XYZ file of N, CA and C in Angstrom:
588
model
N -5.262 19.933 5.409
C -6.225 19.796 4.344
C -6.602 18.320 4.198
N -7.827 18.359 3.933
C -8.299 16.734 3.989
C -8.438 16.398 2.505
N -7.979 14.880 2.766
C -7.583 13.935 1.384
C -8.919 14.233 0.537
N -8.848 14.256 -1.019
C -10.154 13.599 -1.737
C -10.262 12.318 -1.545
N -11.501 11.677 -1.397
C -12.014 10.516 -1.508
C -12.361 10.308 -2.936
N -11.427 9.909 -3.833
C -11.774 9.306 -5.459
C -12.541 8.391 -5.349
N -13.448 8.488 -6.308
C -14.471 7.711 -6.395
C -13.863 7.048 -8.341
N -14.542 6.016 -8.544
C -13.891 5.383 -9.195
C -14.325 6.006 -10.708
N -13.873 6.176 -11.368
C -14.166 6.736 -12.444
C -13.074 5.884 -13.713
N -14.509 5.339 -14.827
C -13.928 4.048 -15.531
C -13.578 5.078 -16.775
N -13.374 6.408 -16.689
C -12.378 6.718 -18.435
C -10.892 7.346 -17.737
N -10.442 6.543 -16.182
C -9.522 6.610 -15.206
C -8.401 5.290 -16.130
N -7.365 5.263 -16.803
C -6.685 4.001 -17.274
C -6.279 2.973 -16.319
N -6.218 2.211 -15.763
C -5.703 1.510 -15.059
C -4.331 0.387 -15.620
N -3.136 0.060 -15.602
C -2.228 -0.788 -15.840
C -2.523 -1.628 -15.330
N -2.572 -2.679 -16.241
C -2.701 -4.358 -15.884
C -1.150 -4.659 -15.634
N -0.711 -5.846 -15.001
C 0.370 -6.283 -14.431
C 1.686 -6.178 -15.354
N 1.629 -6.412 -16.700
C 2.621 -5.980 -17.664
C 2.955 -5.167 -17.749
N 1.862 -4.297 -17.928
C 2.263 -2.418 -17.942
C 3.390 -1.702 -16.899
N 2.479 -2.391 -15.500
C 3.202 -1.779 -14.266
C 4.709 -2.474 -14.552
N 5.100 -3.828 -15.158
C 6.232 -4.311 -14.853
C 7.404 -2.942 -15.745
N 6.422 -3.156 -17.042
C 7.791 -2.093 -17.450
C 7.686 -0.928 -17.024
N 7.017 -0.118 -16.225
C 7.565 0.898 -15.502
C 8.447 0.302 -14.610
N 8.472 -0.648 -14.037
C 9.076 -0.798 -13.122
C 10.813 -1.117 -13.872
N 10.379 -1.450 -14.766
C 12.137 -1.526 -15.829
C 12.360 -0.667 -15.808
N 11.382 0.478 -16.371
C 11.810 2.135 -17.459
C 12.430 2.683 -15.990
N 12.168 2.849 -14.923
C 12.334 3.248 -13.798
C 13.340 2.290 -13.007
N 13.898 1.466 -13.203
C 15.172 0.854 -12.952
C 14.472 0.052 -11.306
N 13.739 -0.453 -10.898
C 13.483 -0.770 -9.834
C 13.838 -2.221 -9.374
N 14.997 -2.121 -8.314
C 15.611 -3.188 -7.996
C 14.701 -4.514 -7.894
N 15.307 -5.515 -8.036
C 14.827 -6.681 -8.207
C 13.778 -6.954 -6.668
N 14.595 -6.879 -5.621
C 14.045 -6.984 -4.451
C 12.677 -5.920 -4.084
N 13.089 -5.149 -4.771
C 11.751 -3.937 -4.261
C 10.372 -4.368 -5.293
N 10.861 -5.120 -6.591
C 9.459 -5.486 -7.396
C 8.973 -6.680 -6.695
N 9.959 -8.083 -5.547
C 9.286 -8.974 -5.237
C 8.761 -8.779 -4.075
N 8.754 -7.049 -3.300
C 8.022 -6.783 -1.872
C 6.982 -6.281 -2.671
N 7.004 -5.662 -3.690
C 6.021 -4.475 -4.530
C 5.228 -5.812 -4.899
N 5.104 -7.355 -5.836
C 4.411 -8.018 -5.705
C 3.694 -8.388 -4.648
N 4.035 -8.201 -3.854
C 3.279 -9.153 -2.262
C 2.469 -8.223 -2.181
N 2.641 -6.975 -1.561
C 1.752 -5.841 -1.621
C 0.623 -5.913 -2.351
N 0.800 -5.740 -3.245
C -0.358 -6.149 -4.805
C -1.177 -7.242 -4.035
N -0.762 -8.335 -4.320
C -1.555 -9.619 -4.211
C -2.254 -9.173 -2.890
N -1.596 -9.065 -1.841
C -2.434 -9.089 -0.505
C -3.651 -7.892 -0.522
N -3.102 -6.535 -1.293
C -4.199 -6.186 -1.445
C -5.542 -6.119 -2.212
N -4.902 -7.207 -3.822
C -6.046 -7.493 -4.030
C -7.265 -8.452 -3.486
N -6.650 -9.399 -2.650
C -7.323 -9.992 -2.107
C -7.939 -9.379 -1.028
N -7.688 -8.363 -0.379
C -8.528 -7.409 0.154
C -9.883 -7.076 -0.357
N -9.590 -6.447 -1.635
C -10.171 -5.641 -2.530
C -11.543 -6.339 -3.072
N -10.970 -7.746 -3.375
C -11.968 -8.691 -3.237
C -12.791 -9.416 -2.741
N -12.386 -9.345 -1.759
C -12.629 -9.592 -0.418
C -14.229 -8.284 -0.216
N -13.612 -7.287 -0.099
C -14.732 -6.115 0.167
C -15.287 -6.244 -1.273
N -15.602 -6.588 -2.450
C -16.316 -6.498 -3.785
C -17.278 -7.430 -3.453
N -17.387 -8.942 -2.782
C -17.738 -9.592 -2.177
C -18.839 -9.057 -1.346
N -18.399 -7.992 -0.427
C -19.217 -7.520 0.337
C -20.390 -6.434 0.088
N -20.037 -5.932 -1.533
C -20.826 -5.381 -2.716
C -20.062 -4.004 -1.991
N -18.828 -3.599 -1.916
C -18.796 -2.316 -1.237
C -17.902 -1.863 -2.766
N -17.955 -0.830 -3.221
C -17.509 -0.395 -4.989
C -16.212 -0.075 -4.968
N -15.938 -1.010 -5.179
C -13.908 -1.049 -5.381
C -13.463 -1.547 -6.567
N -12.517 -0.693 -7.406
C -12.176 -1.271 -8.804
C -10.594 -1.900 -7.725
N -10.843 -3.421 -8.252
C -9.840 -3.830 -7.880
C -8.574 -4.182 -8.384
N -8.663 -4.152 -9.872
C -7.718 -3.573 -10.900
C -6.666 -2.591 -10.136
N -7.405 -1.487 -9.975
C -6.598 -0.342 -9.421
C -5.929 -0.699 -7.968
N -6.607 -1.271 -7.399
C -6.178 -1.208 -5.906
C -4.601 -2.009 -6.321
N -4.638 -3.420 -7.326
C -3.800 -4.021 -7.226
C -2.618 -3.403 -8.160
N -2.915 -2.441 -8.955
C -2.182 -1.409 -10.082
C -1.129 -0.477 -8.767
N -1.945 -0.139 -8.089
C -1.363 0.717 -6.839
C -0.935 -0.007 -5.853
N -0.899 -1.372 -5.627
C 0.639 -2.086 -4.997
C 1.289 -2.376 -5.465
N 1.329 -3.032 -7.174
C 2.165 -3.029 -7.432
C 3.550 -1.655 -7.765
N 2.630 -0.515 -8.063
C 3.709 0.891 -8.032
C 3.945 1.363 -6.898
N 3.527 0.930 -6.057
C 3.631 1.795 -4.673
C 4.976 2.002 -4.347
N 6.518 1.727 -4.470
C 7.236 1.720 -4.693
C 8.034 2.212 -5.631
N 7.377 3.100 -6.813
C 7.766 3.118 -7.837
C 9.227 3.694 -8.277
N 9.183 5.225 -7.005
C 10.041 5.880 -6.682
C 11.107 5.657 -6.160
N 11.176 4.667 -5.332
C 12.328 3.970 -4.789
C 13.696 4.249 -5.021
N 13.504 3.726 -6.618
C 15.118 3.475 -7.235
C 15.781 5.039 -7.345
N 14.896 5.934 -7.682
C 15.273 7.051 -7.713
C 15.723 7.890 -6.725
N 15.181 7.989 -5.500
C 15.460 8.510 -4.661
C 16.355 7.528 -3.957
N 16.975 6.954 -3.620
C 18.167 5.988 -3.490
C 18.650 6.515 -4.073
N 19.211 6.836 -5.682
C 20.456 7.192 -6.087
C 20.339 8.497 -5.345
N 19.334 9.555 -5.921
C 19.079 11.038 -5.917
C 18.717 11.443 -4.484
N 17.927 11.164 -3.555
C 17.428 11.213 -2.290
C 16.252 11.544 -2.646
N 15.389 12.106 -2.073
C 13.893 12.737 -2.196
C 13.111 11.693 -1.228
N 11.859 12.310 -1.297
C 10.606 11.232 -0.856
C 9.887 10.475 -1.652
N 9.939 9.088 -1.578
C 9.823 8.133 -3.111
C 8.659 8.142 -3.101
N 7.799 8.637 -1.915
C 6.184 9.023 -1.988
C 5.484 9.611 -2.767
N 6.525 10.575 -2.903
C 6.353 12.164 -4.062
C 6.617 11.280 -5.302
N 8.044 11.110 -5.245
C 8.567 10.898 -6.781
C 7.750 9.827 -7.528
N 6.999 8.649 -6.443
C 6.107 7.662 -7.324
C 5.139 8.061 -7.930
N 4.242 8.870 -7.015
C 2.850 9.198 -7.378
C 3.198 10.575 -8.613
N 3.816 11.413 -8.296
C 4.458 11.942 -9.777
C 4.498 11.296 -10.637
N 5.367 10.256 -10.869
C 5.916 9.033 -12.019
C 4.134 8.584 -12.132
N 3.965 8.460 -11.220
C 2.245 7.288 -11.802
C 1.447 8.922 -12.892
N 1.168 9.562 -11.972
C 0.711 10.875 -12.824
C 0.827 10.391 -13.938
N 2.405 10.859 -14.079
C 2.633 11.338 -15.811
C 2.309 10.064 -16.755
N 2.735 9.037 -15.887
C 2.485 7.338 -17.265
C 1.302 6.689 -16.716
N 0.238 6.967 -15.911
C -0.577 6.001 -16.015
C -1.795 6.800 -15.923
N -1.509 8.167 -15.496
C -2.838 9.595 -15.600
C -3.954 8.922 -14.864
N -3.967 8.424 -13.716
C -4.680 7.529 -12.620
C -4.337 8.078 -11.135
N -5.595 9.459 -10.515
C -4.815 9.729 -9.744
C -5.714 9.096 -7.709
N -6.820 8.062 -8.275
C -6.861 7.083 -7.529
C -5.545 6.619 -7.245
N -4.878 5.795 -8.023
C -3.587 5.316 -8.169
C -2.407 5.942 -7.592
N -2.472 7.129 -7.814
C -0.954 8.290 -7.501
C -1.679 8.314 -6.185
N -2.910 8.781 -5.635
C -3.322 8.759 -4.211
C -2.487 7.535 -3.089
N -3.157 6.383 -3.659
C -2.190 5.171 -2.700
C -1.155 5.155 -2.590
N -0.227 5.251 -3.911
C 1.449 5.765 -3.785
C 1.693 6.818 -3.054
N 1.369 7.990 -3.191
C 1.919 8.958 -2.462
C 1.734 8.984 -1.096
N 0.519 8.355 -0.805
C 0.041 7.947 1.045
C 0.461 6.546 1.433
N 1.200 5.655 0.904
C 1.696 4.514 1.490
C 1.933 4.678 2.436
N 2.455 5.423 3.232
C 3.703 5.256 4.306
C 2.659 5.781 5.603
N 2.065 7.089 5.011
C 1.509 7.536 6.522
C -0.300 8.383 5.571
N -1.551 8.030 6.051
C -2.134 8.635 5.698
C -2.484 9.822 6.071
N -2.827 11.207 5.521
C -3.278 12.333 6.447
C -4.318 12.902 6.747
N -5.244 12.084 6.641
C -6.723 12.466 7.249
C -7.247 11.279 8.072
N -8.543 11.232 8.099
C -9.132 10.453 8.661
C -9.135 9.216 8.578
N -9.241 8.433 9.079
C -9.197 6.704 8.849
C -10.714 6.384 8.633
N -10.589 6.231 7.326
C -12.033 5.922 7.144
C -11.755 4.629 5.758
N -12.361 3.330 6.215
C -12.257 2.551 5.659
C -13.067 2.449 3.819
N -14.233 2.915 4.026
C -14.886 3.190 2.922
C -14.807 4.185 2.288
N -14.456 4.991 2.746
C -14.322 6.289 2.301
C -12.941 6.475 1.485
N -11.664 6.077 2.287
C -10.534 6.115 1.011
C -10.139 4.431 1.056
N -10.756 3.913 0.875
C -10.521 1.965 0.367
C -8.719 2.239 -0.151
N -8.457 2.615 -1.198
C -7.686 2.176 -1.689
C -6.126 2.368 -1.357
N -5.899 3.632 -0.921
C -4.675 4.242 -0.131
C -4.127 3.662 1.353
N -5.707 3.426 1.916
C -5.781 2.739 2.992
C -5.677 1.386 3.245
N -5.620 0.547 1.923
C -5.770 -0.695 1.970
C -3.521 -0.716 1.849
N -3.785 0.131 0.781
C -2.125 -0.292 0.142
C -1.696 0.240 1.705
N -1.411 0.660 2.343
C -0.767 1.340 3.905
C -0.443 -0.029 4.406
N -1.775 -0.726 4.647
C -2.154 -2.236 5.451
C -1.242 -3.614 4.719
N -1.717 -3.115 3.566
C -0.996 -4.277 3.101
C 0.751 -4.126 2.709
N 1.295 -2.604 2.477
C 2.635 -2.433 2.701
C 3.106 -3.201 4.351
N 2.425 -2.639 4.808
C 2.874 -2.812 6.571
C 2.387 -4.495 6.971
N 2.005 -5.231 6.125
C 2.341 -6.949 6.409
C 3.242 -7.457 5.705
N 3.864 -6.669 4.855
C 5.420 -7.219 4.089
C 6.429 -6.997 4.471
N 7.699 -7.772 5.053
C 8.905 -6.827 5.237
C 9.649 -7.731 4.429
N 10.376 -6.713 3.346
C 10.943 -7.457 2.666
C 10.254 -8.178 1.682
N 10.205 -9.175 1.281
C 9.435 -10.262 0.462
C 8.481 -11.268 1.106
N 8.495 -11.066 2.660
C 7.695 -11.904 3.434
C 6.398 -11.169 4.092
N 5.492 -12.001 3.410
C 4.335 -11.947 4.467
C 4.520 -11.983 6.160
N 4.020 -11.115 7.276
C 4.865 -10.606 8.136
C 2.951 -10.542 9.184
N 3.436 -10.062 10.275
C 2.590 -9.693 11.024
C 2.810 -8.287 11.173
N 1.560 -7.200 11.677
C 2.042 -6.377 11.618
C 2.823 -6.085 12.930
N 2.501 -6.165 13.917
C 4.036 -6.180 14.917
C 5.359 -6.802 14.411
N 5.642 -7.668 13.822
C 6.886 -8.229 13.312
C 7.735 -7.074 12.085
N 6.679 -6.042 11.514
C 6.646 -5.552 10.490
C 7.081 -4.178 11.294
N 6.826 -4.075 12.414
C 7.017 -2.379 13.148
C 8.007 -2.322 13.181
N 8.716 -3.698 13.801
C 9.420 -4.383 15.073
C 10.759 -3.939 14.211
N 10.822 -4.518 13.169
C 11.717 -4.079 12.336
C 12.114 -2.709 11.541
N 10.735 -2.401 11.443
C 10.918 -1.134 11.027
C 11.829 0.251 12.297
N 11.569 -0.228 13.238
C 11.699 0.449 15.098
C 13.672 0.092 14.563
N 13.715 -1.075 14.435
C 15.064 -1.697 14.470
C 15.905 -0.843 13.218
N 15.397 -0.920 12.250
C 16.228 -0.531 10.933
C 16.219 1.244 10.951
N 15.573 1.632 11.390
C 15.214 3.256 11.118
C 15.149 3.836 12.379
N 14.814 3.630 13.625
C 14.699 4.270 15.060
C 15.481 4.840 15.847
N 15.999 5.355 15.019
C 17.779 5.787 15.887
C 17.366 6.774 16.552
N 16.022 7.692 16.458
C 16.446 8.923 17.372
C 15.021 9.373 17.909
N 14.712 9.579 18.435
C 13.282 9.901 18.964
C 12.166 10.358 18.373
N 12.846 11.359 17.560
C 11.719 11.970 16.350
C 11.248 10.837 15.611
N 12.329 10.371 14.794
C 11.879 9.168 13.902
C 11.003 7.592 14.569
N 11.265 7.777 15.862
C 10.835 6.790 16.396
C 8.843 7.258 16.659
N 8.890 8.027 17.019
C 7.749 8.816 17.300
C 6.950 8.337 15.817
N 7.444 9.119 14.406
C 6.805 8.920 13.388
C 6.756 7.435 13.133
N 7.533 6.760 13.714
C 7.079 4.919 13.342
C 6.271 4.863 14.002
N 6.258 5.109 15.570
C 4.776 4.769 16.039
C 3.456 5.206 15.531
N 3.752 6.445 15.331
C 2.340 6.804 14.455
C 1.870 6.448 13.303
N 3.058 6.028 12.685
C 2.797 4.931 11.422
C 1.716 4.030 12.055
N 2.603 3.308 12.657
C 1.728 1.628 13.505
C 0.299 2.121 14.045
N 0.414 2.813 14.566
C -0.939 3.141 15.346
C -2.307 3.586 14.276
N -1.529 4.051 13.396
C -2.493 4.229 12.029
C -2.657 2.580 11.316
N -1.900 1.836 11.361
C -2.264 0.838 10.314
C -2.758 0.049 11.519
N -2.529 0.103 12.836
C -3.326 -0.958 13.664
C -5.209 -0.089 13.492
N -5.061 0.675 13.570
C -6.574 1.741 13.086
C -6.987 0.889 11.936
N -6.557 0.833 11.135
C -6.362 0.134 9.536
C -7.262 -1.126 9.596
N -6.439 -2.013 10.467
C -6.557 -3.663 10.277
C -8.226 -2.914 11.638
N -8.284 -2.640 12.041
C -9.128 -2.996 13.041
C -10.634 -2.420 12.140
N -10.687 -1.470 11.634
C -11.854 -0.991 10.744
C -11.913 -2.460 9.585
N -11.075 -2.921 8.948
C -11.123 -3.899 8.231
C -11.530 -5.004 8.408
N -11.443 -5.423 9.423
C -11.478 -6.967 10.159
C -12.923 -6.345 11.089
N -13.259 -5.338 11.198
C -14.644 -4.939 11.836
C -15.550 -4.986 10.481
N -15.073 -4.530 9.180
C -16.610 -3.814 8.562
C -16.110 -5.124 7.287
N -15.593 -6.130 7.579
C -15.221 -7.225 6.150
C -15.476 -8.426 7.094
N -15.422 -8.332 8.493
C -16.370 -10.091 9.122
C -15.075 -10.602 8.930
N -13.988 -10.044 8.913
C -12.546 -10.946 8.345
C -11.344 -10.767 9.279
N -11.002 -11.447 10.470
C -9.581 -10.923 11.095
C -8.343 -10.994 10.216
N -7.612 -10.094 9.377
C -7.194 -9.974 8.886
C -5.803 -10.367 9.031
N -5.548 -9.866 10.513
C -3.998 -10.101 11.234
C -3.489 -11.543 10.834
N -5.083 -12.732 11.112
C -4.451 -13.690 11.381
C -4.411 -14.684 10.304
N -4.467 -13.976 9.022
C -4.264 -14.261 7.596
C -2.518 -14.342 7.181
N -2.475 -15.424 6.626
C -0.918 -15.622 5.950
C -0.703 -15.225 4.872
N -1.871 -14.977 4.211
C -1.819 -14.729 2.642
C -1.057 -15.426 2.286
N -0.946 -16.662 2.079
C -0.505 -17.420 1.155
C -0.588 -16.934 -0.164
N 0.492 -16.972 -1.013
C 0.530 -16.697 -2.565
C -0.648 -15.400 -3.026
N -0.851 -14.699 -1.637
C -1.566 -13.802 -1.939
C -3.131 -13.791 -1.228
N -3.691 -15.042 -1.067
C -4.831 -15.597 -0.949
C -5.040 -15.009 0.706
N -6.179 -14.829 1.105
C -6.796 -14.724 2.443
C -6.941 -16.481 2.740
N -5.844 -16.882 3.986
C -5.697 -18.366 4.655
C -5.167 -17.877 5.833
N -6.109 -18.837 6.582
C -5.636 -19.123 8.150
C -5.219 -19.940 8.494
């Protein structure tokens, strides 16, 4: 079944950066996972802005509302197990009733339709910009696989689904850096910022 493409709709609430922090309390989310969950944010708002720039209709509020939760689930499924994909975009549901928002959370990891840059901006951006963080560092995305291959790849199946991860977010950066005039890869994001 193919994704909705949300279109932005302003009586949609969006959490400004305070809001998201205390979910991220009420929800117990380790210290380390809110300073990868910051980077995320920043890099993708500067995305976001980046394409607003280009007059293409992106609430960028949201985009950056949905890196910073993209994670939200985390803490929970660590104690409990589950898929923190599910359990975030659930959690966003019920406290932020934004389901632009619950869209990017719940598709962080792997999207399931089409790669279409304009069409789902925001799910697709948070994917790109999860997959240049490892950890708290701004990363390349090979440096970002590389590790991921290393920490999780123990067995063929799982290795398979990392590649298809990668091969989707190299899809990602290449529609981006084609339809934004912007090579994206070779951005440091400094403090968030698009720098080469």
């Amino acid at each position: 079944m193919e994704p909705i493409p949300f279109a932005y709709n302003p009586s949609w609430p969006v959490p400004d950066q305070k809001e998201c922090e205390k979910l991220w309390a009420r929800f117990a989310m380790p210290e380390h996972i809110q300073e990868h969950s910051s980077r995320v944010a920043a890099i993708a708002r500067s995305i976001a802005e980046l394409a607003q720039q280009k007059n293409w209709h992106v609430n960028v509020d949201a985009v950056y509302a949905a890196g910073l939760l993209h994670d939200l689930g985390k803490a929970y499924c660590i104690k409990h197990g589950g898929a923190h994909t599910q359990v975030g975009a659930s959690l966003v549901m019920e406290h932020v009733a934004n389901p632009a928002i619950a869209q990017g959370v719940m598709h962080h990891v792997f999207w399931p339709g089409e790669i279409d840059i304009r069409k789902f901006f925001l799910p697709l951006v948070i994917i790109y910009s999860d997959k240049r963080v490892k950890h708290n560092q701004v990363v390349s995305l090979e440096e970002r696989f590389d590790d991921l291959f290393d920490r999780y790849g123990k067995d063929n199946e799982t290795r398979k689904l990392i590649q298809r991860s990668k091969d989707q977010a190299l899809d990602i950066a290449r529609q981006l850096t084609t339809q934004l005039g912007v090579n994206l890869n070779a951005c440091t994001f400094d403090s968030g910022r698009l720098v080469w």
